[in-house]
Amino acid sequence: MRSDEILQWLSRNERWIVFHAALLVLLTVELIFARWGLARLDAEARARRQRRTAIRATVMWIAAAFAFAGWVLHFMGSASATQFLAGYAMEEALSVDNLFLFLLLFRVFGIPPAFQPRVLFWGVAGAFLLRGGFIAAGVGLLNRFEWVSYVFGVVLLAAAVRLAMPSQHGDPETTTAPAWTRWVARIHPVSLRTDVFFTRENGTRMVTMLFLALLTIETADIVFALDSIPAVLSITRHPFIAYTSNILAVMGLRSLFFLLADMLRKLRYLHFGLAAILAFAALKMLLARVVEVGPVTSLLVIVALLAVTIAVSLWRSKDAPSDNVRVRD
């Protein structure tokens, strides 16, 4: 490839290069702050440090999202910036539901708090790649086949109904691991260690419970993406806006989990808000030819639904705290 061809390629993909470079810098900053001097701390001090780091990282990722929205506003216009914010808000809301699953899985697999960040780091890295592929495929299908938008609408509507239906998951201490993990144990030795992904015991190479927890999180993200990708595509079909809003929301999941882990049980009605958001996205796609809903309206609806369900959850939790964790089936 000649130098002029390289320059043309760089010029065509400048936005993507800048975004991923900034993402890499932010991720490096988060990891440095998360690991700096951690080995010298005892368990209690490490837990306090982890929470402080989670607060700073969450603020950093949210600030990065709004700063990027300002960049989009300057270079791509107000419509694109509003679409980005609406897509980001929707994905951030749906990602909270993932946190319920993380909490449940860590207890099911017995993963100590000290090793949970490692699982989440690689889990988010896998989600990063999966979401990019799903968005590219979704945008391609929508641009080539208009009827696919109705398929996505039906998928979102079914997800909304499923999420709104009562489904309580009991005490994680009595919940068994997914059936497929027992199938893995039959075909490959599994160690009960929860501090490494792979180990060798009695001369045999084994995967560990930590690795099975990671596989479960990655598998679950594929299922979650089947809801969240069509949802963000109901806001925008611009590949760059859909991708960046989705990825910035996902990148903040790791720190958000440690920040909100103690609050998740109090958000007992949040799934109704998430169901309403999915239903809104479904109707937006199914009725696109009849009713045009702009990005500003979409953003306001998403924020309002979240605010109402979170407020009601926190208010009711004072009187009747929930002992169950609610996740998508």
JSON list of N, CA and C in Angstrom, two decimals, residues 33-76:
[
{"chain": "A", "resi": 33, "resn": "PHE", "atom": "N", "xyz": [-4.97, 3.25, 37.89]},
{"chain": "A", "resi": 33, "resn": "PHE", "atom": "CA", "xyz": [-5.53, 3.65, 39.18]},
{"chain": "A", "resi": 33, "resn": "PHE", "atom": "C", "xyz": [-6.05, 2.45, 39.96]},
{"chain": "A", "resi": 34, "resn": "ALA", "atom": "N", "xyz": [-6.59, 1.45, 39.24]},
{"chain": "A", "resi": 34, "resn": "ALA", "atom": "CA", "xyz": [-7.16, 0.28, 39.92]},
{"chain": "A", "resi": 34, "resn": "ALA", "atom": "C", "xyz": [-6.09, -0.60, 40.54]},
{"chain": "A", "resi": 35, "resn": "ARG", "atom": "N", "xyz": [-4.91, -0.67, 39.94]},
{"chain": "A", "resi": 35, "resn": "ARG", "atom": "CA", "xyz": [-3.89, -1.61, 40.39]},
{"chain": "A", "resi": 35, "resn": "ARG", "atom": "C", "xyz": [-2.74, -0.96, 41.15]},
{"chain": "A", "resi": 36, "resn": "TRP", "atom": "N", "xyz": [-2.67, 0.36, 41.14]},
{"chain": "A", "resi": 36, "resn": "TRP", "atom": "CA", "xyz": [-1.53, 1.04, 41.75]},
{"chain": "A", "resi": 36, "resn": "TRP", "atom": "C", "xyz": [-1.50, 0.79, 43.26]},
{"chain": "A", "resi": 37, "resn": "GLY", "atom": "N", "xyz": [-0.43, 0.11, 43.71]},
{"chain": "A", "resi": 37, "resn": "GLY", "atom": "CA", "xyz": [-0.23, -0.14, 45.13]},
{"chain": "A", "resi": 37, "resn": "GLY", "atom": "C", "xyz": [-1.22, -1.09, 45.76]},
{"chain": "A", "resi": 38, "resn": "LEU", "atom": "N", "xyz": [-1.97, -1.84, 44.96]},
{"chain": "A", "resi": 38, "resn": "LEU", "atom": "CA", "xyz": [-3.01, -2.72, 45.50]},
{"chain": "A", "resi": 38, "resn": "LEU", "atom": "C", "xyz": [-2.42, -3.90, 46.27]},
{"chain": "A", "resi": 39, "resn": "ALA", "atom": "N", "xyz": [-1.26, -4.39, 45.82]},
{"chain": "A", "resi": 39, "resn": "ALA", "atom": "CA", "xyz": [-0.67, -5.58, 46.44]},
{"chain": "A", "resi": 39, "resn": "ALA", "atom": "C", "xyz": [-0.27, -5.34, 47.89]},
{"chain": "A", "resi": 40, "resn": "ARG", "atom": "N", "xyz": [0.00, -4.09, 48.27]},
{"chain": "A", "resi": 40, "resn": "ARG", "atom": "CA", "xyz": [0.45, -3.79, 49.64]},
{"chain": "A", "resi": 40, "resn": "ARG", "atom": "C", "xyz": [-0.70, -3.65, 50.63]},
{"chain": "A", "resi": 41, "resn": "LEU", "atom": "N", "xyz": [-1.94, -3.69, 50.15]},
{"chain": "A", "resi": 41, "resn": "LEU", "atom": "CA", "xyz": [-3.10, -3.46, 51.02]},
{"chain": "A", "resi": 41, "resn": "LEU", "atom": "C", "xyz": [-3.68, -4.77, 51.54]},
{"chain": "A", "resi": 42, "resn": "ASP", "atom": "N", "xyz": [-4.25, -4.71, 52.76]},
{"chain": "A", "resi": 42, "resn": "ASP", "atom": "CA", "xyz": [-4.95, -5.88, 53.27]},
{"chain": "A", "resi": 42, "resn": "ASP", "atom": "C", "xyz": [-6.36, -5.92, 52.66]},
{"chain": "A", "resi": 43, "resn": "ALA", "atom": "N", "xyz": [-7.14, -6.95, 53.00]},
{"chain": "A", "resi": 43, "resn": "ALA", "atom": "CA", "xyz": [-8.44, -7.16, 52.36]},
{"chain": "A", "resi": 43, "resn": "ALA", "atom": "C", "xyz": [-9.39, -5.99, 52.60]},
{"chain": "A", "resi": 44, "resn": "GLU", "atom": "N", "xyz": [-9.42, -5.47, 53.83]},
{"chain": "A", "resi": 44, "resn": "GLU", "atom": "CA", "xyz": [-10.34, -4.39, 54.14]},
{"chain": "A", "resi": 44, "resn": "GLU", "atom": "C", "xyz": [-9.96, -3.10, 53.42]},
{"chain": "A", "resi": 45, "resn": "ALA", "atom": "N", "xyz": [-8.66, -2.79, 53.44]},
{"chain": "A", "resi": 45, "resn": "ALA", "atom": "CA", "xyz": [-8.19, -1.59, 52.74]},
{"chain": "A", "resi": 45, "resn": "ALA", "atom": "C", "xyz": [-8.37, -1.72, 51.24]},
{"chain": "A", "resi": 46, "resn": "ARG", "atom": "N", "xyz": [-8.20, -2.93, 50.72]},
{"chain": "A", "resi": 46, "resn": "ARG", "atom": "CA", "xyz": [-8.39, -3.16, 49.29]},
{"chain": "A", "resi": 46, "resn": "ARG", "atom": "C", "xyz": [-9.84, -2.93, 48.89]},
{"chain": "A", "resi": 47, "resn": "ALA", "atom": "N", "xyz": [-10.78, -3.35, 49.73]},
{"chain": "A", "resi": 47, "resn": "ALA", "atom": "CA", "xyz": [-12.21, -3.14, 49.43]},
{"chain": "A", "resi": 47, "resn": "ALA", "atom": "C", "xyz": [-12.55, -1.65, 49.40]},
{"chain": "A", "resi": 48, "resn": "ARG", "atom": "N", "xyz": [-12.00, -0.89, 50.38]},
{"chain": "A", "resi": 48, "resn": "ARG", "atom": "CA", "xyz": [-12.24, 0.56, 50.39]},
{"chain": "A", "resi": 48, "resn": "ARG", "atom": "C", "xyz": [-11.62, 1.22, 49.16]},
{"chain": "A", "resi": 49, "resn": "ARG", "atom": "N", "xyz": [-10.42, 0.77, 48.81]},
{"chain": "A", "resi": 49, "resn": "ARG", "atom": "CA", "xyz": [-9.75, 1.31, 47.63]},
{"chain": "A", "resi": 49, "resn": "ARG", "atom": "C", "xyz": [-10.52, 0.99, 46.36]},
{"chain": "A", "resi": 50, "resn": "GLN", "atom": "N", "xyz": [-11.06, -0.21, 46.30]},
{"chain": "A", "resi": 50, "resn": "GLN", "atom": "CA", "xyz": [-11.83, -0.63, 45.12]},
{"chain": "A", "resi": 50, "resn": "GLN", "atom": "C", "xyz": [-13.07, 0.23, 44.92]},
{"chain": "A", "resi": 51, "resn": "ARG", "atom": "N", "xyz": [-13.72, 0.56, 46.02]},
{"chain": "A", "resi": 51, "resn": "ARG", "atom": "CA", "xyz": [-14.92, 1.41, 45.92]},
{"chain": "A", "resi": 51, "resn": "ARG", "atom": "C", "xyz": [-14.56, 2.82, 45.48]},
{"chain": "A", "resi": 52, "resn": "ARG", "atom": "N", "xyz": [-13.49, 3.39, 46.04]},
{"chain": "A", "resi": 52, "resn": "ARG", "atom": "CA", "xyz": [-13.06, 4.73, 45.63]},
{"chain": "A", "resi": 52, "resn": "ARG", "atom": "C", "xyz": [-12.68, 4.75, 44.16]},
{"chain": "A", "resi": 53, "resn": "THR", "atom": "N", "xyz": [-11.99, 3.71, 43.72]},
{"chain": "A", "resi": 53, "resn": "THR", "atom": "CA", "xyz": [-11.59, 3.61, 42.32]},
{"chain": "A", "resi": 53, "resn": "THR", "atom": "C", "xyz": [-12.81, 3.49, 41.42]},
{"chain": "A", "resi": 54, "resn": "ALA", "atom": "N", "xyz": [-13.82, 2.72, 41.87]},
{"chain": "A", "resi": 54, "resn": "ALA", "atom": "CA", "xyz": [-15.05, 2.56, 41.09]},
{"chain": "A", "resi": 54, "resn": "ALA", "atom": "C", "xyz": [-15.77, 3.88, 40.91]},
{"chain": "A", "resi": 55, "resn": "ILE", "atom": "N", "xyz": [-15.80, 4.70, 41.98]},
{"chain": "A", "resi": 55, "resn": "ILE", "atom": "CA", "xyz": [-16.45, 6.01, 41.89]},
{"chain": "A", "resi": 55, "resn": "ILE", "atom": "C", "xyz": [-15.73, 6.88, 40.87]},
{"chain": "A", "resi": 56, "resn": "ARG", "atom": "N", "xyz": [-14.39, 6.93, 40.97]},
{"chain": "A", "resi": 56, "resn": "ARG", "atom": "CA", "xyz": [-13.61, 7.77, 40.05]},
{"chain": "A", "resi": 56, "resn": "ARG", "atom": "C", "xyz": [-13.75, 7.29, 38.61]},
{"chain": "A", "resi": 57, "resn": "ALA", "atom": "N", "xyz": [-13.70, 5.95, 38.43]},
{"chain": "A", "resi": 57, "resn": "ALA", "atom": "CA", "xyz": [-13.79, 5.41, 37.07]},
{"chain": "A", "resi": 57, "resn": "ALA", "atom": "C", "xyz": [-15.17, 5.66, 36.47]},
{"chain": "A", "resi": 58, "resn": "THR", "atom": "N", "xyz": [-16.22, 5.52, 37.28]},
{"chain": "A", "resi": 58, "resn": "THR", "atom": "CA", "xyz": [-17.57, 5.78, 36.79]},
{"chain": "A", "resi": 58, "resn": "THR", "atom": "C", "xyz": [-17.73, 7.22, 36.36]},
{"chain": "A", "resi": 59, "resn": "VAL", "atom": "N", "xyz": [-17.23, 8.13, 37.20]},
{"chain": "A", "resi": 59, "resn": "VAL", "atom": "CA", "xyz": [-17.27, 9.56, 36.84]},
{"chain": "A", "resi": 59, "resn": "VAL", "atom": "C", "xyz": [-16.49, 9.81, 35.56]},
{"chain": "A", "resi": 60, "resn": "MET", "atom": "N", "xyz": [-15.33, 9.16, 35.45]},
{"chain": "A", "resi": 60, "resn": "MET", "atom": "CA", "xyz": [-14.49, 9.35, 34.27]},
{"chain": "A", "resi": 60, "resn": "MET", "atom": "C", "xyz": [-15.20, 8.90, 33.00]},
{"chain": "A", "resi": 61, "resn": "TRP", "atom": "N", "xyz": [-15.84, 7.71, 33.03]},
{"chain": "A", "resi": 61, "resn": "TRP", "atom": "CA", "xyz": [-16.50, 7.19, 31.83]},
{"chain": "A", "resi": 61, "resn": "TRP", "atom": "C", "xyz": [-17.73, 8.01, 31.46]},
{"chain": "A", "resi": 62, "resn": "ILE", "atom": "N", "xyz": [-18.48, 8.46, 32.46]},
{"chain": "A", "resi": 62, "resn": "ILE", "atom": "CA", "xyz": [-19.64, 9.30, 32.17]},
{"chain": "A", "resi": 62, "resn": "ILE", "atom": "C", "xyz": [-19.20, 10.65, 31.61]},
{"chain": "A", "resi": 63, "resn": "ALA", "atom": "N", "xyz": [-18.14, 11.22, 32.21]},
{"chain": "A", "resi": 63, "resn": "ALA", "atom": "CA", "xyz": [-17.61, 12.49, 31.69]},
{"chain": "A", "resi": 63, "resn": "ALA", "atom": "C", "xyz": [-17.09, 12.31, 30.27]},
{"chain": "A", "resi": 64, "resn": "ALA", "atom": "N", "xyz": [-16.47, 11.17, 30.01]},
{"chain": "A", "resi": 64, "resn": "ALA", "atom": "CA", "xyz": [-15.96, 10.90, 28.65]},
{"chain": "A", "resi": 64, "resn": "ALA", "atom": "C", "xyz": [-17.11, 10.82, 27.65]},
{"chain": "A", "resi": 65, "resn": "ALA", "atom": "N", "xyz": [-18.23, 10.22, 28.07]},
{"chain": "A", "resi": 65, "resn": "ALA", "atom": "CA", "xyz": [-19.39, 10.11, 27.19]},
{"chain": "A", "resi": 65, "resn": "ALA", "atom": "C", "xyz": [-19.94, 11.49, 26.84]},
{"chain": "A", "resi": 66, "resn": "PHE", "atom": "N", "xyz": [-20.05, 12.37, 27.84]},
{"chain": "A", "resi": 66, "resn": "PHE", "atom": "CA", "xyz": [-20.57, 13.71, 27.58]},
{"chain": "A", "resi": 66, "resn": "PHE", "atom": "C", "xyz": [-19.56, 14.55, 26.78]},
{"chain": "A", "resi": 67, "resn": "ALA", "atom": "N", "xyz": [-18.28, 14.35, 27.05]},
{"chain": "A", "resi": 67, "resn": "ALA", "atom": "CA", "xyz": [-17.26, 15.05, 26.26]},
{"chain": "A", "resi": 67, "resn": "ALA", "atom": "C", "xyz": [-17.31, 14.60, 24.80]},
{"chain": "A", "resi": 68, "resn": "PHE", "atom": "N", "xyz": [-17.52, 13.30, 24.60]},
{"chain": "A", "resi": 68, "resn": "PHE", "atom": "CA", "xyz": [-17.62, 12.79, 23.23]},
{"chain": "A", "resi": 68, "resn": "PHE", "atom": "C", "xyz": [-18.88, 13.31, 22.55]},
{"chain": "A", "resi": 69, "resn": "ALA", "atom": "N", "xyz": [-19.96, 13.44, 23.33]},
{"chain": "A", "resi": 69, "resn": "ALA", "atom": "CA", "xyz": [-21.19, 14.02, 22.78]},
{"chain": "A", "resi": 69, "resn": "ALA", "atom": "C", "xyz": [-20.92, 15.45, 22.30]},
{"chain": "A", "resi": 70, "resn": "GLY", "atom": "N", "xyz": [-20.09, 16.20, 23.06]},
{"chain": "A", "resi": 70, "resn": "GLY", "atom": "CA", "xyz": [-19.71, 17.55, 22.62]},
{"chain": "A", "resi": 70, "resn": "GLY", "atom": "C", "xyz": [-18.90, 17.51, 21.34]},
{"chain": "A", "resi": 71, "resn": "TRP", "atom": "N", "xyz": [-18.03, 16.51, 21.23]},
{"chain": "A", "resi": 71, "resn": "TRP", "atom": "CA", "xyz": [-17.24, 16.35, 20.00]},
{"chain": "A", "resi": 71, "resn": "TRP", "atom": "C", "xyz": [-18.15, 16.05, 18.81]},
{"chain": "A", "resi": 72, "resn": "VAL", "atom": "N", "xyz": [-19.12, 15.16, 19.03]},
{"chain": "A", "resi": 72, "resn": "VAL", "atom": "CA", "xyz": [-20.08, 14.83, 17.97]},
{"chain": "A", "resi": 72, "resn": "VAL", "atom": "C", "xyz": [-20.89, 16.06, 17.58]},
{"chain": "A", "resi": 73, "resn": "LEU", "atom": "N", "xyz": [-21.30, 16.83, 18.59]},
{"chain": "A", "resi": 73, "resn": "LEU", "atom": "CA", "xyz": [-22.06, 18.06, 18.33]},
{"chain": "A", "resi": 73, "resn": "LEU", "atom": "C", "xyz": [-21.27, 19.01, 17.44]},
{"chain": "A", "resi": 74, "resn": "HIS", "atom": "N", "xyz": [-19.98, 19.15, 17.72]},
{"chain": "A", "resi": 74, "resn": "HIS", "atom": "CA", "xyz": [-19.14, 20.09, 16.98]},
{"chain": "A", "resi": 74, "resn": "HIS", "atom": "C", "xyz": [-18.88, 19.62, 15.54]},
{"chain": "A", "resi": 75, "resn": "PHE", "atom": "N", "xyz": [-18.60, 18.34, 15.38]},
{"chain": "A", "resi": 75, "resn": "PHE", "atom": "CA", "xyz": [-18.18, 17.84, 14.07]},
{"chain": "A", "resi": 75, "resn": "PHE", "atom": "C", "xyz": [-19.30, 17.20, 13.25]},
{"chain": "A", "resi": 76, "resn": "MET", "atom": "N", "xyz": [-20.38, 16.75, 13.90]},
{"chain": "A", "resi": 76, "resn": "MET", "atom": "CA", "xyz": [-21.42, 16.02, 13.17]},
{"chain": "A", "resi": 76, "resn": "MET", "atom": "C", "xyz": [-22.81, 16.63, 13.31]}
]
